[in-house]
XYZ file of C-alpha atoms in Angstrom:
644
model
C 7.197 -27.782 -10.338
C 4.687 -28.778 -12.689
C 3.713 -26.558 -15.783
C 0.157 -25.718 -16.484
C -1.784 -24.417 -19.424
C -2.928 -20.893 -18.695
C -6.645 -21.926 -18.854
C -5.631 -24.831 -16.089
C -3.732 -22.345 -13.946
C -6.646 -19.995 -13.992
C -9.071 -22.624 -12.929
C -6.855 -24.012 -10.114
C -6.123 -20.495 -8.759
C -9.746 -19.394 -8.522
C -10.694 -18.866 -4.942
C -14.125 -17.431 -4.144
C -17.361 -17.346 -6.050
C -18.798 -19.518 -8.984
C -16.835 -20.820 -11.667
C -17.640 -23.052 -14.356
C -14.908 -25.218 -16.060
C -15.684 -26.384 -19.658
C -13.507 -29.426 -19.717
C -13.140 -30.897 -23.159
C -11.916 -34.544 -23.618
C -8.591 -35.545 -22.431
C -7.916 -32.032 -20.976
C -7.046 -32.901 -17.460
C -10.018 -32.078 -15.388
C -9.079 -34.398 -12.579
C -5.536 -32.776 -12.343
C -7.286 -29.302 -12.103
C -9.742 -30.411 -9.291
C -7.033 -31.891 -7.284
C -4.638 -29.097 -7.802
C -7.297 -26.509 -6.986
C -8.129 -28.252 -3.670
C -4.402 -28.284 -2.984
C -4.267 -24.462 -3.781
C -7.313 -23.760 -1.528
C -5.599 -25.581 1.395
C -2.183 -24.622 1.114
C -2.064 -21.082 -0.606
C -5.531 -19.632 0.618
C -5.551 -21.117 4.022
C -8.998 -22.692 3.535
C -9.892 -25.220 6.230
C -9.663 -28.772 4.479
C -12.581 -29.873 6.366
C -14.654 -27.103 4.495
C -14.052 -28.524 0.958
C -16.409 -31.086 -0.569
C -15.703 -32.686 -3.836
C -18.691 -34.547 -5.438
C -18.263 -37.274 -8.255
C -20.792 -39.688 -9.692
C -19.301 -42.899 -8.906
C -17.641 -44.549 -5.717
C -14.551 -45.398 -8.282
C -14.225 -41.790 -9.506
C -14.405 -40.687 -5.809
C -11.829 -43.009 -4.684
C -9.499 -42.215 -7.759
C -9.904 -38.381 -6.910
C -8.952 -38.952 -3.090
C -6.024 -41.075 -3.976
C -4.732 -38.675 -6.565
C -5.181 -35.818 -4.121
C -3.611 -37.660 -1.258
C -0.373 -38.571 -3.572
C -0.333 -34.998 -4.590
C -0.120 -33.808 -1.052
C 2.048 -36.453 -0.029
C 4.672 -35.733 -2.700
C 4.189 -32.091 -1.627
C 5.358 -33.126 1.741
C 8.376 -34.872 0.846
C 9.470 -32.235 -1.432
C 8.951 -29.734 1.465
C 10.962 -31.993 3.708
C 13.747 -32.038 1.058
C 13.908 -28.295 0.669
C 13.503 -27.898 4.516
C 16.687 -29.997 4.788
C 18.615 -27.604 2.418
C 17.396 -24.737 4.504
C 18.357 -26.533 7.769
C 21.919 -26.781 6.643
C 21.812 -22.939 6.036
C 19.812 -21.853 8.831
C 19.386 -24.833 11.559
C 15.623 -25.828 10.928
C 14.870 -28.973 12.999
C 13.757 -32.281 11.829
C 10.849 -32.000 14.010
C 9.739 -28.841 12.053
C 10.002 -30.696 8.757
C 7.972 -33.551 10.017
C 5.296 -31.227 11.578
C 4.833 -29.748 8.040
C 4.462 -33.212 6.511
C 1.827 -34.325 9.232
C -0.113 -31.243 8.726
C -0.428 -31.928 4.917
C -1.089 -35.455 5.314
C -3.870 -34.502 7.998
C -5.354 -31.971 5.639
C -5.397 -34.627 2.896
C -7.811 -36.842 5.116
C -9.942 -34.098 6.058
C -11.145 -33.049 2.626
C -14.451 -34.645 1.790
C -14.665 -36.895 -1.412
C -18.015 -38.553 -2.203
C -20.672 -39.440 -4.633
C -23.930 -37.363 -4.595
C -25.698 -40.359 -2.833
C -22.930 -40.871 -0.132
C -22.833 -37.009 0.790
C -26.658 -36.724 0.916
C -26.940 -39.977 2.907
C -24.527 -38.663 5.552
C -26.915 -35.747 5.903
C -29.892 -37.871 6.202
C -28.051 -40.015 8.788
C -27.300 -37.247 11.073
C -30.955 -35.795 10.857
C -33.062 -38.885 10.986
C -30.547 -41.682 12.273
C -30.587 -43.849 9.285
C -28.107 -46.552 8.966
C -26.706 -48.479 5.923
C -29.228 -51.182 6.789
C -31.967 -48.638 5.732
C -30.691 -48.735 2.168
C -32.648 -51.014 -0.085
C -30.700 -53.733 -1.928
C -31.324 -53.984 -5.563
C -32.812 -57.418 -5.318
C -35.194 -56.052 -3.007
C -36.268 -53.310 -5.272
C -36.711 -55.971 -8.173
C -38.645 -58.381 -5.730
C -41.232 -55.330 -4.711
C -41.889 -54.775 -8.354
C -42.261 -58.521 -9.247
C -44.660 -58.744 -6.543
C -46.782 -55.923 -8.091
C -46.526 -57.614 -11.443
C -48.063 -60.616 -9.916
C -50.543 -58.978 -7.962
C -51.863 -57.309 -10.925
C -51.910 -60.302 -12.909
C -49.752 -58.646 -15.977
C -48.700 -60.760 -18.780
C -45.317 -60.008 -19.264
C -43.060 -62.094 -21.376
C -39.886 -59.926 -20.695
C -40.283 -59.823 -16.949
C -36.529 -59.012 -16.384
C -36.427 -56.116 -18.878
C -39.974 -54.756 -17.874
C -38.938 -54.616 -14.183
C -35.691 -52.962 -14.906
C -37.433 -50.241 -17.108
C -40.208 -49.645 -14.565
C -37.463 -49.179 -11.675
C -35.748 -46.858 -14.163
C -38.976 -44.850 -14.596
C -39.651 -44.840 -10.861
C -36.139 -43.290 -10.450
C -36.641 -40.792 -13.093
C -40.010 -39.616 -11.697
C -38.365 -39.095 -8.313
C -34.937 -37.457 -9.364
C -36.950 -35.083 -11.691
C -39.660 -34.448 -9.041
C -42.399 -35.273 -11.629
C -46.032 -35.167 -10.640
C -47.296 -38.476 -10.966
C -50.581 -37.221 -12.457
C -48.975 -35.866 -15.314
C -46.510 -38.752 -16.076
C -46.603 -40.876 -19.132
C -45.115 -44.207 -18.767
C -43.067 -45.575 -21.675
C -43.592 -49.167 -20.506
C -47.189 -49.731 -19.634
C -50.346 -47.994 -19.177
C -50.512 -44.931 -16.760
C -52.807 -46.446 -14.532
C -50.642 -49.690 -14.133
C -47.550 -47.614 -13.460
C -49.355 -45.769 -10.766
C -50.276 -48.953 -9.164
C -47.022 -50.608 -9.385
C -45.407 -47.075 -8.068
C -47.781 -46.841 -5.301
C -47.106 -50.580 -4.302
C -43.408 -50.197 -4.420
C -43.253 -47.050 -2.170
C -45.701 -48.776 0.213
C -43.198 -51.850 0.447
C -40.458 -49.320 0.978
C -42.005 -47.483 3.594
C -43.364 -50.754 5.310
C -39.704 -51.989 5.742
C -38.269 -48.398 6.503
C -36.093 -48.479 3.269
C -34.640 -45.807 1.081
C -33.634 -46.172 -2.268
C -30.958 -43.871 -3.955
C -33.630 -41.447 -5.343
C -35.311 -41.277 -1.852
C -31.913 -39.943 -0.598
C -32.036 -37.067 -2.954
C -35.584 -36.274 -2.551
C -35.634 -36.300 1.254
C -32.567 -34.344 1.282
C -34.301 -31.643 -0.564
C -37.080 -31.635 1.534
C -35.148 -31.493 4.727
C -33.266 -28.482 3.480
C -36.553 -26.827 2.183
C -38.232 -27.510 5.618
C -35.276 -26.947 8.042
C -33.456 -23.802 7.296
C -31.431 -24.474 10.457
C -30.161 -27.700 9.309
C -29.372 -26.569 5.938
C -27.355 -23.535 7.555
C -25.318 -26.074 9.677
C -24.185 -27.955 6.483
C -23.646 -24.591 4.658
C -21.393 -23.490 7.434
C -19.648 -26.948 7.018
C -19.013 -27.015 3.574
C -17.733 -23.724 2.123
C -15.963 -24.874 -1.087
C -18.076 -27.251 -3.273
C -16.480 -28.938 -6.441
C -18.542 -30.904 -8.673
C -16.838 -33.266 -11.069
C -18.860 -34.497 -14.483
C -21.354 -31.761 -13.946
C -22.928 -32.358 -17.322
C -24.386 -35.819 -15.574
C -26.229 -33.774 -12.818
C -30.028 -34.043 -12.613
C -32.627 -31.540 -11.433
C -32.895 -32.615 -7.788
C -29.259 -33.018 -7.433
C -28.656 -29.421 -8.779
C -31.211 -28.051 -6.471
C -29.728 -29.256 -3.341
C -26.148 -28.360 -4.485
C -27.270 -24.891 -5.123
C -29.053 -24.774 -1.651
C -25.869 -26.014 -0.062
C -23.444 -23.592 -1.694
C -25.325 -20.439 -0.372
C -24.776 -17.785 0.849
C -21.147 -17.518 -0.572
C -21.938 -19.589 -3.805
C -18.358 -21.036 -3.921
C -19.339 -23.509 -6.277
C -16.721 -24.942 -8.804
C -18.356 -27.179 -11.420
C -16.264 -29.247 -14.103
C -17.722 -30.917 -17.049
C -18.457 -30.960 -20.741
C -21.826 -30.379 -22.064
C -20.835 -32.400 -25.103
C -20.325 -35.525 -23.007
C -23.890 -35.448 -21.418
C -25.214 -38.986 -22.262
C -27.742 -39.890 -19.406
C -30.585 -38.445 -20.403
C -32.597 -41.252 -19.391
C -31.536 -40.761 -15.864
C -32.525 -37.116 -15.897
C -29.193 -35.508 -16.806
C -29.319 -33.059 -19.564
C -26.985 -30.147 -20.957
C -29.572 -27.594 -20.394
C -28.473 -27.503 -16.626
C -24.832 -26.865 -17.382
C -26.039 -24.493 -20.395
C -28.025 -22.546 -17.767
C -25.419 -22.153 -15.042
C -24.270 -18.595 -16.307
C -27.982 -17.512 -15.991
C -28.249 -18.966 -12.392
C -25.063 -17.559 -11.356
C -24.621 -14.232 -13.476
C -21.419 -13.316 -11.812
C -19.694 -16.768 -12.567
C -16.483 -17.079 -14.418
C -16.179 -19.478 -17.324
C -12.842 -21.204 -18.183
C -12.349 -23.630 -21.176
C -9.954 -26.432 -20.908
C -9.540 -26.688 -24.453
C -6.358 -28.551 -24.865
C -6.730 -32.233 -25.491
C -3.631 -34.100 -24.202
C -4.948 -37.515 -25.265
C -5.680 -37.642 -28.923
C -4.151 -36.938 -32.342
C -4.996 -33.647 -34.279
C -6.751 -35.881 -36.824
C -8.980 -37.481 -34.089
C -9.684 -34.253 -32.328
C -10.581 -32.147 -35.435
C -12.796 -35.130 -36.774
C -14.825 -35.442 -33.542
C -15.181 -31.675 -33.428
C -16.447 -31.621 -36.665
C -19.393 -33.998 -35.806
C -20.276 -32.375 -32.422
C -20.605 -29.049 -34.094
C -24.042 -30.143 -35.366
C -25.442 -30.070 -32.195
C -27.264 -26.775 -31.530
C -27.806 -26.930 -27.456
C -23.979 -26.636 -26.651
C -21.245 -24.415 -25.769
C -19.222 -23.409 -28.823
C -15.600 -24.614 -28.180
C -12.227 -24.494 -30.106
C -10.169 -27.542 -28.995
C -6.531 -28.287 -29.810
C -4.548 -31.432 -29.673
C -1.215 -31.237 -27.772
C 0.089 -34.264 -29.251
C 0.365 -33.059 -32.914
C -0.505 -35.082 -36.062
C -1.115 -38.722 -36.231
C -2.952 -41.221 -38.771
C -6.122 -39.984 -40.426
C -9.475 -41.491 -38.966
C -10.429 -44.420 -41.104
C -14.023 -44.960 -42.148
C -14.324 -48.349 -43.317
C -17.266 -49.893 -45.175
C -17.971 -53.554 -45.498
C -20.317 -55.555 -47.718
C -22.271 -57.226 -44.744
C -21.854 -57.527 -40.986
C -19.852 -60.807 -41.264
C -17.248 -59.213 -43.632
C -17.063 -56.200 -41.101
C -16.205 -58.501 -38.148
C -13.592 -60.425 -40.279
C -12.139 -57.102 -41.128
C -11.871 -55.787 -37.696
C -10.232 -59.206 -36.378
C -7.714 -59.294 -39.252
C -6.592 -55.699 -38.523
C -6.402 -56.413 -34.759
C -4.148 -59.121 -35.500
C -2.017 -56.603 -37.586
C -1.963 -54.211 -34.618
C -0.634 -56.980 -32.239
C 2.163 -57.821 -34.848
C 2.888 -53.993 -35.070
C 3.747 -54.090 -31.159
C 0.183 -53.116 -29.890
C -1.205 -54.991 -26.915
C -4.742 -56.493 -26.990
C -5.385 -54.053 -23.934
C -4.685 -51.095 -25.914
C -7.643 -51.991 -28.438
C -11.354 -51.222 -27.821
C -14.406 -52.018 -29.881
C -17.414 -49.826 -28.908
C -20.961 -50.161 -30.028
C -24.380 -48.553 -29.362
C -26.315 -51.504 -27.387
C -25.519 -54.809 -26.026
C -27.238 -56.554 -29.112
C -24.519 -55.286 -31.413
C -21.526 -57.323 -30.589
C -22.761 -60.861 -31.071
C -21.055 -61.533 -34.482
C -17.837 -59.648 -32.928
C -17.811 -61.922 -29.935
C -18.399 -65.009 -32.194
C -15.364 -64.233 -34.414
C -13.005 -63.269 -31.717
C -13.836 -66.777 -30.067
C -13.253 -68.301 -33.375
C -9.811 -66.828 -33.844
C -9.105 -67.316 -29.943
C -8.454 -63.422 -29.534
C -8.996 -62.812 -25.638
C -11.476 -59.961 -24.990
C -13.102 -58.410 -21.864
C -16.646 -56.926 -21.635
C -17.421 -54.355 -18.986
C -21.202 -55.286 -19.325
C -22.716 -58.702 -18.703
C -21.961 -61.078 -21.728
C -25.182 -61.182 -23.842
C -26.472 -64.652 -25.157
C -28.777 -64.344 -27.848
C -30.089 -67.705 -27.364
C -31.122 -67.076 -23.919
C -33.628 -64.198 -24.894
C -37.175 -65.079 -24.378
C -37.901 -64.566 -28.057
C -35.415 -66.726 -28.968
C -36.529 -69.152 -26.519
C -40.105 -69.224 -28.061
C -38.702 -69.601 -31.670
C -36.544 -72.593 -30.453
C -39.398 -74.131 -28.767
C -41.250 -74.413 -31.990
C -38.421 -76.162 -33.569
C -37.874 -78.550 -30.719
C -41.737 -79.376 -30.782
C -41.294 -79.975 -34.292
C -38.256 -82.348 -33.604
C -40.520 -84.434 -31.207
C -40.106 -82.383 -27.816
C -43.666 -82.419 -26.675
C -43.053 -81.700 -22.940
C -45.640 -79.542 -21.225
C -43.100 -76.853 -20.524
C -41.880 -76.699 -24.154
C -45.481 -76.635 -25.646
C -46.260 -73.750 -23.183
C -43.666 -71.739 -24.720
C -45.467 -71.902 -28.101
C -49.050 -72.637 -27.631
C -50.453 -69.019 -27.304
C -47.651 -67.295 -29.247
C -49.486 -66.222 -31.190
C -52.497 -66.289 -29.174
C -54.649 -69.464 -29.963
C -56.664 -68.908 -26.847
C -55.661 -72.667 -25.680
C -56.165 -72.859 -21.933
C -53.501 -74.376 -19.745
C -56.080 -76.864 -18.253
C -55.966 -78.471 -21.772
C -52.285 -79.325 -21.110
C -52.559 -81.320 -18.135
C -50.027 -84.096 -18.837
C -46.145 -83.920 -18.452
C -46.150 -85.145 -22.218
C -48.801 -83.356 -24.532
C -51.095 -85.457 -26.562
C -52.626 -83.361 -29.470
C -55.297 -86.038 -29.575
C -56.038 -85.313 -26.000
C -55.936 -81.683 -26.522
C -58.272 -81.723 -29.511
C -60.768 -84.077 -27.344
C -60.751 -81.091 -24.615
C -62.134 -78.875 -27.231
C -64.325 -81.457 -29.122
C -67.445 -79.342 -29.126
C -65.589 -76.367 -30.185
C -64.734 -76.814 -33.767
C -62.872 -73.594 -34.447
C -60.500 -74.520 -31.493
C -59.987 -77.884 -33.020
C -59.067 -76.243 -36.309
C -56.570 -74.072 -34.408
C -54.923 -77.234 -32.891
C -54.910 -78.941 -36.204
C -53.159 -75.897 -37.833
C -50.408 -75.906 -35.317
C -49.958 -79.671 -35.533
C -49.716 -79.032 -39.618
C -47.156 -76.186 -38.881
C -45.111 -78.501 -36.739
C -45.072 -80.995 -39.314
C -43.825 -78.433 -42.012
C -40.805 -77.350 -39.685
C -39.606 -80.810 -38.999
C -37.467 -81.095 -42.366
C -36.507 -77.492 -42.738
C -32.871 -76.169 -42.446
C -32.482 -73.702 -39.622
C -32.838 -70.427 -41.465
C -36.131 -71.675 -43.250
C -37.343 -72.927 -39.962
C -36.974 -69.559 -38.298
C -38.595 -67.838 -41.486
C -41.634 -70.074 -41.400
C -42.229 -69.483 -37.780
C -42.061 -65.752 -38.190
C -44.053 -65.417 -41.502
C -46.323 -68.640 -41.850
C -46.910 -69.303 -38.133
C -47.350 -65.512 -37.384
C -44.662 -65.133 -34.666
C -43.924 -61.542 -36.410
C -47.538 -60.445 -35.824
C -47.386 -61.562 -32.503
C -44.377 -59.557 -31.480
C -46.003 -56.520 -32.874
C -49.106 -56.978 -30.830
C -46.793 -57.519 -27.629
C -44.768 -54.421 -28.650
C -47.934 -52.351 -28.721
C -49.085 -53.773 -25.110
C -45.655 -53.069 -23.821
C -45.341 -49.593 -25.545
C -42.272 -50.767 -27.423
C -41.047 -50.304 -31.132
C -41.777 -53.584 -32.878
C -38.329 -53.042 -34.653
C -36.590 -53.395 -31.052
C -38.123 -56.745 -30.663
C -37.677 -57.832 -34.235
C -34.180 -57.295 -34.222
C -33.823 -60.280 -31.802
C -35.626 -62.165 -34.410
C -33.205 -60.756 -37.185
C -30.097 -61.641 -35.199
C -31.375 -65.402 -34.646
C -32.316 -65.820 -38.479
C -28.649 -64.285 -39.363
C -27.211 -66.895 -36.827
C -29.488 -69.906 -38.476
C -28.180 -68.885 -41.965
C -24.683 -70.062 -41.124
C -25.634 -73.572 -40.706
C -27.151 -76.166 -42.941
C -28.717 -78.702 -40.232
C -30.437 -78.333 -36.928
C -27.704 -80.522 -35.364
C -24.934 -78.028 -36.433
C -26.826 -75.181 -35.299
C -27.823 -76.436 -31.847
C -24.401 -77.676 -31.505
C -22.979 -74.075 -32.113
C -25.550 -72.735 -29.350
C -24.160 -75.303 -26.974
C -20.403 -74.200 -27.649
C -21.240 -70.524 -27.671
C -22.763 -70.829 -24.244
C -19.979 -72.851 -23.080
C -17.407 -70.182 -24.338
C -19.232 -67.417 -22.894
C -19.370 -69.188 -19.395
C -15.429 -69.663 -19.987
C -15.154 -66.011 -21.068
C -16.970 -64.801 -17.817
C -14.653 -67.060 -15.616
C -11.569 -65.574 -17.387
C -12.734 -61.947 -16.971
C -12.929 -62.610 -13.097
C -9.453 -63.968 -13.174
C -7.730 -61.385 -15.392
C -8.417 -58.229 -17.417
C -6.181 -59.018 -20.561
C -7.748 -58.807 -24.048
C -9.531 -56.426 -26.444
C -11.975 -54.279 -24.484
C -15.623 -54.584 -25.703
C -18.056 -52.014 -24.227
C -21.101 -49.746 -25.226
C -20.569 -46.181 -25.972
C -21.937 -45.316 -22.539
C -19.602 -47.571 -20.777
C -16.691 -46.275 -22.561
C -17.005 -42.809 -20.884
C -13.961 -41.605 -19.232
C -11.721 -44.404 -20.450
C -9.054 -44.117 -23.338
C -7.350 -46.640 -25.565
C -4.611 -46.341 -28.231
C -6.958 -47.955 -30.952
C -10.782 -47.520 -31.131
C -13.206 -49.419 -33.443
C -16.788 -47.999 -33.511
C -18.782 -50.921 -34.688
C -21.914 -50.782 -36.991
C -22.025 -47.034 -37.651
C -25.424 -47.629 -39.510
C -28.567 -45.513 -39.585
C -31.072 -46.803 -37.186
C -28.128 -48.235 -34.785
C -26.286 -44.910 -34.161
C -28.516 -43.014 -34.142
C -30.665 -45.533 -32.729
C -34.022 -45.783 -34.343
C -35.647 -44.812 -30.944
C -34.240 -41.366 -31.305
C -36.961 -39.297 -32.932
C -36.907 -35.885 -31.233
C -34.272 -33.429 -31.583
C -32.983 -33.730 -28.018
C -32.692 -37.693 -28.663
C -30.601 -37.216 -31.887
C -28.397 -34.512 -30.103
C -27.727 -37.067 -27.223
C -27.013 -39.938 -29.910
C -24.461 -37.345 -31.427
C -22.938 -36.908 -28.045
C -22.488 -40.571 -27.397
C -20.837 -40.982 -30.795
C -18.625 -38.026 -29.921
C -17.666 -39.584 -26.677
C -16.766 -42.960 -28.483
C -14.499 -41.108 -31.113
C -12.603 -39.264 -28.228
C -11.814 -42.315 -26.383
C -9.030 -42.972 -29.173
C -5.494 -41.930 -28.604
C -3.691 -42.877 -31.762
C -6.028 -44.696 -34.288
C -9.839 -44.457 -34.828
C -11.665 -46.655 -37.167
C -15.456 -46.082 -37.812
C -16.964 -49.028 -39.404
C -20.310 -49.652 -41.111
C -21.854 -52.399 -43.190
C -23.795 -52.102 -46.538
C -26.249 -54.871 -45.718
C -27.623 -56.935 -42.664
C -30.539 -59.321 -42.180
C -30.749 -59.486 -45.849
C -31.655 -55.797 -46.087
C -29.739 -52.856 -47.380
C -28.360 -50.517 -44.635
C -27.616 -46.704 -44.554
C -24.583 -45.360 -43.274
C -25.094 -43.232 -40.040
C -25.614 -39.574 -40.670
C -22.857 -38.889 -38.087
C -20.218 -40.261 -40.386
C -21.428 -38.052 -43.290
C -21.304 -35.159 -40.729
C -17.861 -35.574 -39.724
C -16.582 -36.241 -43.246
C -18.156 -32.915 -44.330
C -15.608 -30.028 -43.741
C -17.567 -26.909 -42.934
C -16.582 -23.777 -44.388
C-alpha cells in the first residue's frame, strides 16, 4: 500500500463539497487526482459515470486516464491475488475474483476525462447535433482573417504575426465575454478590429462553423437559457475535478460553477504561483477568489516538493514571495540538500553561449544524458546564438516550438534586399522589398520591368523633381553599400538610409513597441559582426538554413538531445539540469511588462522555469549585447536577497 503525505491523504479522502488543493511544483497533484477518483469509486460507492475530470490539454487528459486505468488495473490484480489467499482459506471462486476485476476495469472506462473544449462540445453536440466537421480548422480561421485584411486593404508587413495576434484577441474577447464596444485592440485601431471581428464571425456563421471559444460561449448561453438541460448535466456529473485550475478563464469558470450545482462537489487543483497564461484570459485572481465564491470550501496545501533539492526550492520560494497577489505557502523539499543554484554572468552573449556549451559537455562527461538537460528562455527570439553554438559543436538538441530562422523574418528580408540590390540584384521582386521602406512614395507602376532600370524610373517621374531626387538618393545609398562589410552595411541601412525610423513608424501603426521590432535588427547586426565579407555571411545563412531543416527532420525521427524551449513551454516538465538563458532586465521581465499584473506574471514565469530543475539550476545573464550595456534581471537580485 502506497504511503501518502498527510496533506495528500486529506485531499484524496475528501468526498462531498468544494475543496481547493494548492499544489506546489513537484508535489504529486496528478497522483492526488487519480487516487481521489479511485477513492470515490471504491470506498465511497460513487457511480464512476458521475465523475468528470477536466484538464487543459488532450495530452494531459490522456495521461490522467492512463494513470487512473493503471491504478485500477493494479488494484484489480492485487485484489485477485488477495482473493486467491482467501480462497485457500474460505473457498472463494475464481469467477468471483474475475468479476471483481471486471467491475474495476469497467469503472475505469466510465469515468469521464477530457479538456474543457471536449466536454463542452459534447454538451453542444447533444443539444444542437453538432459534428466534428463543424469545428473550424486553424487554417480556415487564418484564411477568414486574411480575407478581411485584403478586403480592408491594410498595409501589413508581418501578416502572419498580425493574423495570429488578431485571432488571439478574438479569442480573448469571446472567452472573457468582453463587450466589443469597450474593447481596446492591441494590434490595430478599434474600428479596424471591429470590422475584422465582424467579418470573421460572418464567415464562421455562414459556414456553420465553431471555434474553441464559441464552444465555451455557446455552452454558457445554453445553460443560462435552458435550465432543464443544465439540470440534466448536473445530474450526470455530480463530482467534478479540475486540474491546473490556475489556468482557467472567466467563461470556463462560470460554466463549471453552473455544472457543479446544487451539490458543489467541486475539487480544484492548481498553483496560483504557476498562472502564466494571462494573455489567454487566465489569471490567479480566479483561484484567489475561490474561498469567497465557496465560503465553506476546504483548503489543502500540497507543500512537499518531491522533484527538486532544498537549494532549488528555497531559492525559487524567495523569488515568488515578491508577488503580492498570491496565497502564502511554505514549501519543503523531500529530497534533501544538493548543489547551490548557480548564477553566472558573462561578458557578452557569445561568451554566455560558449560557457553553457562547455558546461553541457562537462555534464555529459560526468554521466548525464543530453535529454536530462534543458535550456529555457523567455521568447523564441532568445536562443539563436545558442542554436548556432550547439550546431557548431554538433550537440544534438530538440525544440518544443518551431525552429526560428532570423534570416527569414520580414525585417531581415528587407535589410538583405538592400544589400542584394547594392550587389546588383535589381529584379522587380527584390526592389519592391526596399522601394518604400522607408516610404519614398514611389508607385509600383514605375517598376514595370522584370529588371528595374533606375533611368526608366527617373524618366517616369521626370516632371516631378523631388521624386527624381529621392530615386537619386536611393541609387547613391546602394552605391555606398556595395563595398561595405556586413556589420557596416546593416548599420548604414538602419541609420543613413533611415530603416530604423521606418520601423518606428510601422510599430506606431501596428501598436507595437519599437524595441520589439528593433530587436530583430539588433540580432541581424550581431550576426553580421561575425563575418568580414558578404560572401561569408551569406554562406553562413545558407548553412544555418540547411542545418535548421536537418534539425527539424531529426526531431521528427527522434527525441534525443538537449531540450530548448520557452518558459511557457516548459510548464509541467522536469529536467535534471536546467539553464535559464538571458536573465537580463528587458528580456525577463520582458520590456512589455509595465503594469504590476504584468510584472507578477513575468515573475511567475521565471518561477516556473526555476522549478523545472531537479538537481542543478544555472541562471545566466550577460553584461553586454548589441554593443549596449545590459542589466541583470531584478528577479536574480530578488532570489539572491535573503529576507529577514
